[in-house]
mmCIF file of C-alpha atoms and ligand atoms in Angstrom:
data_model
loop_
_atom_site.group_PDB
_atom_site.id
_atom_site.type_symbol
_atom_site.label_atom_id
_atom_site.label_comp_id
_atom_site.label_asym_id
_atom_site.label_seq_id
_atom_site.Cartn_x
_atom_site.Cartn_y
_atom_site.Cartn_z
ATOM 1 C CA UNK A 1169 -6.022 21.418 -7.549
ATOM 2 C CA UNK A 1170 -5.644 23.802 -4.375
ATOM 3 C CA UNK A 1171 -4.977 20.139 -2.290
ATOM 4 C CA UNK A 1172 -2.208 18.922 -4.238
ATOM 5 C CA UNK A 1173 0.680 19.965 -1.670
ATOM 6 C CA UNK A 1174 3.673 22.558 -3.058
ATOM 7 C CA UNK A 1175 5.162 21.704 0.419
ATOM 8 C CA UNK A 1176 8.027 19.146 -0.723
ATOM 9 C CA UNK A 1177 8.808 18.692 3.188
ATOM 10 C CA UNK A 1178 9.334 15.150 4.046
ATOM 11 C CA UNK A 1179 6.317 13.090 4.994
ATOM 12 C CA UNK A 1180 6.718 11.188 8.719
ATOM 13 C CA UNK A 1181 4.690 9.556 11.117
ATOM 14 C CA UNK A 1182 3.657 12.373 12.964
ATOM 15 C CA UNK A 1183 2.276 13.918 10.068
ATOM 16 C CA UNK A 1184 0.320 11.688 9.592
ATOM 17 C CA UNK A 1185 -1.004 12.049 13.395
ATOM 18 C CA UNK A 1186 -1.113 15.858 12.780
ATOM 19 C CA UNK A 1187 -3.181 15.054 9.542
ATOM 20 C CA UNK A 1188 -5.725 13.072 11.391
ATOM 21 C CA UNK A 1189 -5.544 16.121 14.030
ATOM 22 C CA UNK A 1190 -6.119 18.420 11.530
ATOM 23 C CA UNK A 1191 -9.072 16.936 9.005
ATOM 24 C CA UNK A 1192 -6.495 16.443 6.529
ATOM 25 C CA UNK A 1193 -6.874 14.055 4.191
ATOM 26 C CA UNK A 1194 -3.966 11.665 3.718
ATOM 27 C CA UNK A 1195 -3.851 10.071 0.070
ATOM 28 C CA UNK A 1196 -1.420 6.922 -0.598
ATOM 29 C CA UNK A 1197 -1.166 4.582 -3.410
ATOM 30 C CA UNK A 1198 1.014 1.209 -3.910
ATOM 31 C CA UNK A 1199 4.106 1.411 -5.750
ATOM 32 C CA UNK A 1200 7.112 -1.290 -6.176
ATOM 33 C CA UNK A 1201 9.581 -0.002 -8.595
ATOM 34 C CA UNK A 1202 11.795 3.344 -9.020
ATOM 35 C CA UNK A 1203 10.485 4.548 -11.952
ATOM 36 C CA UNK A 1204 6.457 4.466 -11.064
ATOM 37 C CA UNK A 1205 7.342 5.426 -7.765
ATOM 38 C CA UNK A 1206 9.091 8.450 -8.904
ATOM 39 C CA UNK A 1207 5.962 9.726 -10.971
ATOM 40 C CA UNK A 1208 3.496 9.354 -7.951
ATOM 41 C CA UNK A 1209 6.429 10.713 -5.183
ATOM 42 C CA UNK A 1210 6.905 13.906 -8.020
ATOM 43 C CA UNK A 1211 2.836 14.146 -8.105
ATOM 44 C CA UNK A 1212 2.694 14.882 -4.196
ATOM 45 C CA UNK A 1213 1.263 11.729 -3.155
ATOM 46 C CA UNK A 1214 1.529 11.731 1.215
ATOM 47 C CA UNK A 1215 2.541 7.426 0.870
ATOM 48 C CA UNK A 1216 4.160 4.823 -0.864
ATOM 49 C CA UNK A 1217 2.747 1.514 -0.063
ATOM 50 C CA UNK A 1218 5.197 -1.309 -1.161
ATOM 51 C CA UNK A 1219 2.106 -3.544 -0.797
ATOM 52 C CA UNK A 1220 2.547 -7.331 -1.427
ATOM 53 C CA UNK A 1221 -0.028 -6.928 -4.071
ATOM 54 C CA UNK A 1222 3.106 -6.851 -5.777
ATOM 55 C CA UNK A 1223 2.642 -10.504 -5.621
ATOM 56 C CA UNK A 1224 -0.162 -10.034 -7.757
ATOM 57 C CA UNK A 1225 1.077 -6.980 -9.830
ATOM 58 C CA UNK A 1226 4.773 -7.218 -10.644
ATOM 59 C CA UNK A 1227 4.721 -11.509 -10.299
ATOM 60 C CA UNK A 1228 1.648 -12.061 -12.024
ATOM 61 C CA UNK A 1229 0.683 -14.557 -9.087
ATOM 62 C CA UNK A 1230 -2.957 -14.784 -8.377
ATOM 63 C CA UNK A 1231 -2.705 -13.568 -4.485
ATOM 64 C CA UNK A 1232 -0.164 -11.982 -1.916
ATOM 65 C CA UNK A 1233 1.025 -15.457 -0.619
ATOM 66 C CA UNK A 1234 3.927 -16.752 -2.698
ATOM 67 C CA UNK A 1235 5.971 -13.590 -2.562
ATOM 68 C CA UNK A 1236 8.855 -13.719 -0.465
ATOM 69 C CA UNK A 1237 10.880 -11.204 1.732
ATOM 70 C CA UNK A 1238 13.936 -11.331 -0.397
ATOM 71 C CA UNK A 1239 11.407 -10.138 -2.875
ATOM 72 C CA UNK A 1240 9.704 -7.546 -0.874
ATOM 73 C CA UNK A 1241 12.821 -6.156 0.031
ATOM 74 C CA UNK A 1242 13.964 -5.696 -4.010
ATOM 75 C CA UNK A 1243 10.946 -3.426 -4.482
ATOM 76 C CA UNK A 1244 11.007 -1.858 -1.237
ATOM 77 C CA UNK A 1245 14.662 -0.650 -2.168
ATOM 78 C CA UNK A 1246 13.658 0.667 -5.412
ATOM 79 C CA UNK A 1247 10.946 2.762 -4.100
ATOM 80 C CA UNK A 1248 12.984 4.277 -1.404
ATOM 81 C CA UNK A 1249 15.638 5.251 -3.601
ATOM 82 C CA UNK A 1250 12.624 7.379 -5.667
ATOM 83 C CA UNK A 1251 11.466 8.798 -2.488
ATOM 84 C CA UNK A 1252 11.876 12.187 -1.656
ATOM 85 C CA UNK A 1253 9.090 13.653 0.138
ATOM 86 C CA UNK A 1254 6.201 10.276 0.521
ATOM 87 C CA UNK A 1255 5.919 8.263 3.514
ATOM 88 C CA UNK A 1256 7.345 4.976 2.414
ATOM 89 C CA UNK A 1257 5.283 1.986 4.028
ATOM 90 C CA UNK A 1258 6.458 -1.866 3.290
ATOM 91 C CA UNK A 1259 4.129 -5.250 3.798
ATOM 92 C CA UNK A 1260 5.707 -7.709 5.476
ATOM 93 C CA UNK A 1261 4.939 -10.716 3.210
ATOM 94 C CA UNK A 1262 3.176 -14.018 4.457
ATOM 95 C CA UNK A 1263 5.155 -16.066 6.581
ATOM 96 C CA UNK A 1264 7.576 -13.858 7.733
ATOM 97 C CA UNK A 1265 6.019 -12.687 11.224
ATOM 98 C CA UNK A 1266 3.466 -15.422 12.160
ATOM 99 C CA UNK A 1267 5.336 -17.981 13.717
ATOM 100 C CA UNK A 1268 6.961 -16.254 16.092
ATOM 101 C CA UNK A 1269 7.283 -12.782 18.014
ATOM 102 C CA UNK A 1270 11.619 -13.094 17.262
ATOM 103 C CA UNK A 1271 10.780 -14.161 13.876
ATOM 104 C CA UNK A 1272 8.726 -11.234 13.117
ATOM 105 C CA UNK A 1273 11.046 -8.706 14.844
ATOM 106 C CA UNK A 1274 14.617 -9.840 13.243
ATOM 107 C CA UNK A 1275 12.709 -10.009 9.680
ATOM 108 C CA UNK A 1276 11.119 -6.449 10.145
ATOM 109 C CA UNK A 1277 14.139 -5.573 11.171
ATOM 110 C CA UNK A 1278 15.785 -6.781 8.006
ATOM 111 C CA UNK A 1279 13.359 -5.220 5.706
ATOM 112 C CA UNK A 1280 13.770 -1.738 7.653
ATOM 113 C CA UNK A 1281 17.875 -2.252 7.424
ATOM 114 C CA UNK A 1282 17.914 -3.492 3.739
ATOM 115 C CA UNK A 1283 15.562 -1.281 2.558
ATOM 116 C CA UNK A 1284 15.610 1.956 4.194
ATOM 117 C CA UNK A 1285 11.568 2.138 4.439
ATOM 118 C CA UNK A 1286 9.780 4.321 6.801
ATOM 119 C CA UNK A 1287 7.308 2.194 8.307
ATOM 120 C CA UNK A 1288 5.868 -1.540 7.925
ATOM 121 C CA UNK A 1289 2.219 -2.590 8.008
ATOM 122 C CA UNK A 1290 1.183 -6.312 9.232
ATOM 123 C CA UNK A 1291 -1.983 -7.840 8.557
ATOM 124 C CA UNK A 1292 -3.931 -8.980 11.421
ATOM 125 C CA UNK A 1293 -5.304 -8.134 15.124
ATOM 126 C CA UNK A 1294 -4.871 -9.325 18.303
ATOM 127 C CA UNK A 1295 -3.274 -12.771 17.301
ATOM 128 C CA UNK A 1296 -0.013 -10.455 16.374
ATOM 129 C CA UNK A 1297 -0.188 -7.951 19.056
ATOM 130 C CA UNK A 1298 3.022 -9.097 21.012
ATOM 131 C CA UNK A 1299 4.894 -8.970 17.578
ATOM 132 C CA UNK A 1300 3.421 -5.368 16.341
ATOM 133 C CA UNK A 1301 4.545 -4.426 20.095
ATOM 134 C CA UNK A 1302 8.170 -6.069 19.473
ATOM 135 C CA UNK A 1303 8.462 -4.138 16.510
ATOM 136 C CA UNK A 1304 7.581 -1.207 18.005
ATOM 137 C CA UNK A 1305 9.632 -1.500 20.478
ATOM 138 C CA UNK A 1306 12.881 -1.679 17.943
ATOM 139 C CA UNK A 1307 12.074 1.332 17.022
ATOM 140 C CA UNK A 1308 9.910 0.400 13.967
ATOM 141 C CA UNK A 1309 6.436 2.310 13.122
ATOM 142 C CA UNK A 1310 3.798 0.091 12.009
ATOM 143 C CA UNK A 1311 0.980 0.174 10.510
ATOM 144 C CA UNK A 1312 -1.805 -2.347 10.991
ATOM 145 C CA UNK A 1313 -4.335 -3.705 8.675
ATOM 146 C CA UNK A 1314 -7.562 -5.374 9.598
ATOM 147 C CA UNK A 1315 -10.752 -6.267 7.379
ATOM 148 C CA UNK A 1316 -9.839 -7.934 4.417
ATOM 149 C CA UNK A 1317 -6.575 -9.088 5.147
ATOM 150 C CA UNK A 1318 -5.456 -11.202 1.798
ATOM 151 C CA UNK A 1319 -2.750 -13.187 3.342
ATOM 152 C CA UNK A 1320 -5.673 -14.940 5.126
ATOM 153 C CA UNK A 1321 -7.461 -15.826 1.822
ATOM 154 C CA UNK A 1322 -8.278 -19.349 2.203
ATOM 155 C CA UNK A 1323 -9.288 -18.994 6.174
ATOM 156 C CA UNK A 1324 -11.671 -16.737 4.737
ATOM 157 C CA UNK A 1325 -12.214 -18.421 0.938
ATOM 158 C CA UNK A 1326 -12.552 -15.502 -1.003
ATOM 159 C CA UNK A 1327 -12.341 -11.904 -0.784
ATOM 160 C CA UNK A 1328 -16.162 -10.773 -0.048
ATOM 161 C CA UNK A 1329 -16.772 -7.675 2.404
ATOM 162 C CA UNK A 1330 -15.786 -8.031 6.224
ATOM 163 C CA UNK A 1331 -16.845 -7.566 9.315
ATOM 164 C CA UNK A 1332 -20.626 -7.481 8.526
ATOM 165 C CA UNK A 1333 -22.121 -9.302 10.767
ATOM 166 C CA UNK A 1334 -22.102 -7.533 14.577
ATOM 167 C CA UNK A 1335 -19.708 -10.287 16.065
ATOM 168 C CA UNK A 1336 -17.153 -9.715 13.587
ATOM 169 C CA UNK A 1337 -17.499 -5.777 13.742
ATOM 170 C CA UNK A 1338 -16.808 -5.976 17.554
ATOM 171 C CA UNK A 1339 -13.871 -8.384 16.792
ATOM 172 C CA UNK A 1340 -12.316 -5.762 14.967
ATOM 173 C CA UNK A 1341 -13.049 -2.490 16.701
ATOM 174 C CA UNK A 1342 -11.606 -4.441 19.738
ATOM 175 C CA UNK A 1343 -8.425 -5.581 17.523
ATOM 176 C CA UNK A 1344 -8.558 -1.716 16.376
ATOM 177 C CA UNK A 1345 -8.260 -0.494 20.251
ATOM 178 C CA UNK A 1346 -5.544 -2.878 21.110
ATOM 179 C CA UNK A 1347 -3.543 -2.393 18.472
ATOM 180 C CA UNK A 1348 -3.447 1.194 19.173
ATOM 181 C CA UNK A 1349 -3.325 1.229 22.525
ATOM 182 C CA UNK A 1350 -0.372 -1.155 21.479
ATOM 183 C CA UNK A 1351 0.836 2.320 19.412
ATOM 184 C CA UNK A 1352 0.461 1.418 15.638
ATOM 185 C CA UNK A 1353 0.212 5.036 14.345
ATOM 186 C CA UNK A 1354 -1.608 4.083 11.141
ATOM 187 C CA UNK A 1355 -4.347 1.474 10.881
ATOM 188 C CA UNK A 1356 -5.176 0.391 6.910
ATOM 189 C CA UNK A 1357 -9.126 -1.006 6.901
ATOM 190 C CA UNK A 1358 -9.480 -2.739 3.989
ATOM 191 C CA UNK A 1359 -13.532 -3.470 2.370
ATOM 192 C CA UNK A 1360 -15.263 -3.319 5.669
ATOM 193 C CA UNK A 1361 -18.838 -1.168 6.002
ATOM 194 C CA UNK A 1362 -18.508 2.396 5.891
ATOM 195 C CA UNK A 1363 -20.157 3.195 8.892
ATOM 196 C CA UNK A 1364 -17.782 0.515 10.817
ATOM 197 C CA UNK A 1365 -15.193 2.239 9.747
ATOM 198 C CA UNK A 1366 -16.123 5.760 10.565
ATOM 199 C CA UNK A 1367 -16.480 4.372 14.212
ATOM 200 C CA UNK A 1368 -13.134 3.082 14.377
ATOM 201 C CA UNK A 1369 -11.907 6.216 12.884
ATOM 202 C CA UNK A 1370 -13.390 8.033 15.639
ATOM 203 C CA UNK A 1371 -12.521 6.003 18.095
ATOM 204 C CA UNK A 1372 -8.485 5.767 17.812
ATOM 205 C CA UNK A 1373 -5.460 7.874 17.756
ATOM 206 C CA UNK A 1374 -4.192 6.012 15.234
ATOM 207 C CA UNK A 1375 -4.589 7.319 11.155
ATOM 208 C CA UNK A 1376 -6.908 5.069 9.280
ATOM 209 C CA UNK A 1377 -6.499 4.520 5.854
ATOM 210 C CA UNK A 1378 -9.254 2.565 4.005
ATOM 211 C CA UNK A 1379 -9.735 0.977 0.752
ATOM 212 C CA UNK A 1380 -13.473 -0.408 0.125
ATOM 213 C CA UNK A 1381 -13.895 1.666 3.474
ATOM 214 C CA UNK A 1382 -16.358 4.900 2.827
ATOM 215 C CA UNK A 1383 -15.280 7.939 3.162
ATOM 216 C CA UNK A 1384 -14.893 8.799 6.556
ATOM 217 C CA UNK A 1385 -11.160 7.325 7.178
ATOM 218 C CA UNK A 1386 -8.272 9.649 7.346
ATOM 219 C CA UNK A 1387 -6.963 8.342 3.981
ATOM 220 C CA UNK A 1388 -7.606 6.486 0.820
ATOM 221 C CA UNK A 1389 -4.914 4.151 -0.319
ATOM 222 C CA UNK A 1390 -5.463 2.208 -3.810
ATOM 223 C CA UNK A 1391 -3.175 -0.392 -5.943
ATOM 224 C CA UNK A 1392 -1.563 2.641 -8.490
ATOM 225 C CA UNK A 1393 -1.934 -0.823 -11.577
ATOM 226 C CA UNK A 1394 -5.834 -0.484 -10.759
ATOM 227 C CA UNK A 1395 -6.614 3.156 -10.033
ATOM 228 C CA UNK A 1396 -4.417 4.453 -13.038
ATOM 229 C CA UNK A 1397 -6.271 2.029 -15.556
ATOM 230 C CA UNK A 1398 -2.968 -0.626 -16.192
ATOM 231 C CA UNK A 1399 -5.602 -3.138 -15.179
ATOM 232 C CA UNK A 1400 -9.282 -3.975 -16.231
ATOM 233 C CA UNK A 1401 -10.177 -7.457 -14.643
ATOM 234 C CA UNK A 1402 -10.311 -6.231 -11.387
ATOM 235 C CA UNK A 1403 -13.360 -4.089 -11.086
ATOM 236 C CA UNK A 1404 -14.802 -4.256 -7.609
ATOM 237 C CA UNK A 1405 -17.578 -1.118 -6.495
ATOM 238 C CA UNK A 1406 -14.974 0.832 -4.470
ATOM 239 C CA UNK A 1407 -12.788 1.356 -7.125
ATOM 240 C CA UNK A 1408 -12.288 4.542 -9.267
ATOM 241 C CA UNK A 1409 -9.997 4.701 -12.304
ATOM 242 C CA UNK A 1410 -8.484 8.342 -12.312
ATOM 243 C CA UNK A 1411 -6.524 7.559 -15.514
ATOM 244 C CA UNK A 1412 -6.221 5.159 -18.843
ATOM 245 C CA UNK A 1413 -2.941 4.592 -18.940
ATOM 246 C CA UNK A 1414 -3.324 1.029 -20.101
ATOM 247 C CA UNK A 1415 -4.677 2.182 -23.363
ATOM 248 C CA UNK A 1416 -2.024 5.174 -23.276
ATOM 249 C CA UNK A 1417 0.680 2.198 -22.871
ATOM 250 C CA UNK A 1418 -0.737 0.653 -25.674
ATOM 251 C CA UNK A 1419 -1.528 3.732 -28.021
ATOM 252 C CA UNK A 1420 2.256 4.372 -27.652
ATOM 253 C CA UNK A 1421 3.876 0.758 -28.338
ATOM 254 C CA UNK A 1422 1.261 0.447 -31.525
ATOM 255 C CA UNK A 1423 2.678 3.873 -32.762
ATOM 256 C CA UNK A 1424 6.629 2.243 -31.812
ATOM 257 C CA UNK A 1425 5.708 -0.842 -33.982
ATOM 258 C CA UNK A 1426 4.179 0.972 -37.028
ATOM 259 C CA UNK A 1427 7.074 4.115 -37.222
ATOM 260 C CA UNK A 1428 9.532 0.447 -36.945
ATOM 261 C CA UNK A 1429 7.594 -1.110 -39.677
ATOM 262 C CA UNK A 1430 7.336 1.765 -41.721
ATOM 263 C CA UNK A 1431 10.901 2.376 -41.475
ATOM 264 C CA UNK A 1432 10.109 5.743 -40.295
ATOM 265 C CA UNK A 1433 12.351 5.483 -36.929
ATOM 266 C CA UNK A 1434 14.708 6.304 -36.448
ATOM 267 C CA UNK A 1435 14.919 9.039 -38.780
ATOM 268 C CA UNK A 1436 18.318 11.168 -39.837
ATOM 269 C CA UNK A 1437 17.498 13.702 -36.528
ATOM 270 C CA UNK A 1438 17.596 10.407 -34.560
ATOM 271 C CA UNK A 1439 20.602 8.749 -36.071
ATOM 272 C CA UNK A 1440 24.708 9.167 -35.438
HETATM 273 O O1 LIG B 926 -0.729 -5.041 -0.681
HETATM 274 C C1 LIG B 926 -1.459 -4.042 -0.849
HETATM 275 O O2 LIG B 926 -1.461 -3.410 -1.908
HETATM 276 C C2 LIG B 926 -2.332 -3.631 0.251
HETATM 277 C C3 LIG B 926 -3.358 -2.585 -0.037
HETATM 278 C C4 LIG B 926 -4.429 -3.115 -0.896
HETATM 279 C C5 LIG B 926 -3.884 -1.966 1.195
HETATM 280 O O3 LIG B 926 -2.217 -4.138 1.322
#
């Protein structure tokens, strides 16, 4: 309990560069409506992460692909609004940055206006580079994520561990170093080997934040649906559940339905 942080002082990039400086760990979950994200802001969590799992979460899709920026933007706003002290971190969904460097700025750009996030994180390396830099450049901190990047799905056909083999760790240490050399002040490594990213960790100024990623990032970051227990099909190694709250959910509706049933709710306290 003597980690969980009484300091209620807003959360910004450079803490995060002072956390890395400083051994600090720097814990963030996802989030993509008010209320949820009010509970985990109120808790003392360092980041939001409007992830595009919401895709997945929210949507009920079966990946990140079909969600669109209109979208992202709807839960982005909700999140911010429940903000007070977390770093609040948007996706920028597939499609909305690949095609082009002034595509990718004037949509970030967008989100960032609409929204009122913090930050945005992009998935992939060196191919994006002249966008991250774009982005930068208006003014935008990003965050970059490399690994298991789930927008590429079917390039990679399924969602396995990364970056095992030694071409494919070099690949990404390299795509590490440019992109913050390129200044990304946060770098998310998603289900890569532990020791890989350890290395990288060492290696850049950047904050990494890993998820399937060992221990030795600067940060965890986990889907808040998988690590709080809403969800039970997905069940890969890396993941801890730190509560139930699917059964809670459904402890408390069963109760609702049988005090309904039973006629016992509302009762006279309850009524006008
Ligand atoms: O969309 C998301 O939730 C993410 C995390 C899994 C890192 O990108």
């Amino acid at each position: 309990m003597g980690y969980l942080s009484t300091n209620r002082k807003k959360i910004t990039v450079r803490t995060f560069l002072e956390m890395k400086a400083a051994g600090k760990k720097i814990a963030q979950l996802t989030a993509y409506d008010f209320t949820t994200a009010r509970l985990i802001d109120e808790a003392g969590i360092d980041s939001i992460l409007v992830g595009d799992s919401a895709s997945n979460v929210m949507a009920g899709y079966a990946d990140t692909l079909p969600i669109t920026l209109d979208e992202m933007i709807y839960h982005a706003r909700s999140v911010v609004r429940a903000c007070r002290r977390s770093l609040v971190v948007c996706d920028m969904p597939f499609g909305t940055f690949q095609a082009s460097r002034e595509e990718g700025i004037g949509n970030a750009i967008r989100i960032v206006k609409e929204s009122g996030v913090d930050a945005l994180k992009l998935e992939g390396g060196s191919e994006i580079i002249d966008t991250v830099r774009g982005i930068i450049a208006a003014g935008i901190p990003v965050v970059s994520h490399l690994g298991l990047t789930p927008q590429s799905i079917h390039k990679f056909g399924g969602y396995g561990l990364r970056a095992s083999t030694e071409d494919e760790a070099r690949k990404l240490i390299n795509d590490a170093l440019a992109l913050d050399a390129a200044g990304v002040f946060a770098i998310t490594l998603e289900k890569i080997p532990a020791a890989l990213a350890a290395e990288v960790t060492r290696k850049v100024k950047a904050a990494t934040i890993g998820i399937g990623a060992g221990s030795e990032t600067d940060g965890q970051v986990l889907v808040y649906a998988d690590a709080l227990g809403l969800t039970d099909e997905f069940c890969p190694k890396f993941l801890r559940r730190f509560a139930d709250a699917g059964r809670c959910i459904t402890q408390g509706v069963q109760s609702y339905i049988e005090s309904v049933k039973m006629g016992d709710y509302p009762n006279e306290s309850e009524s006008y």
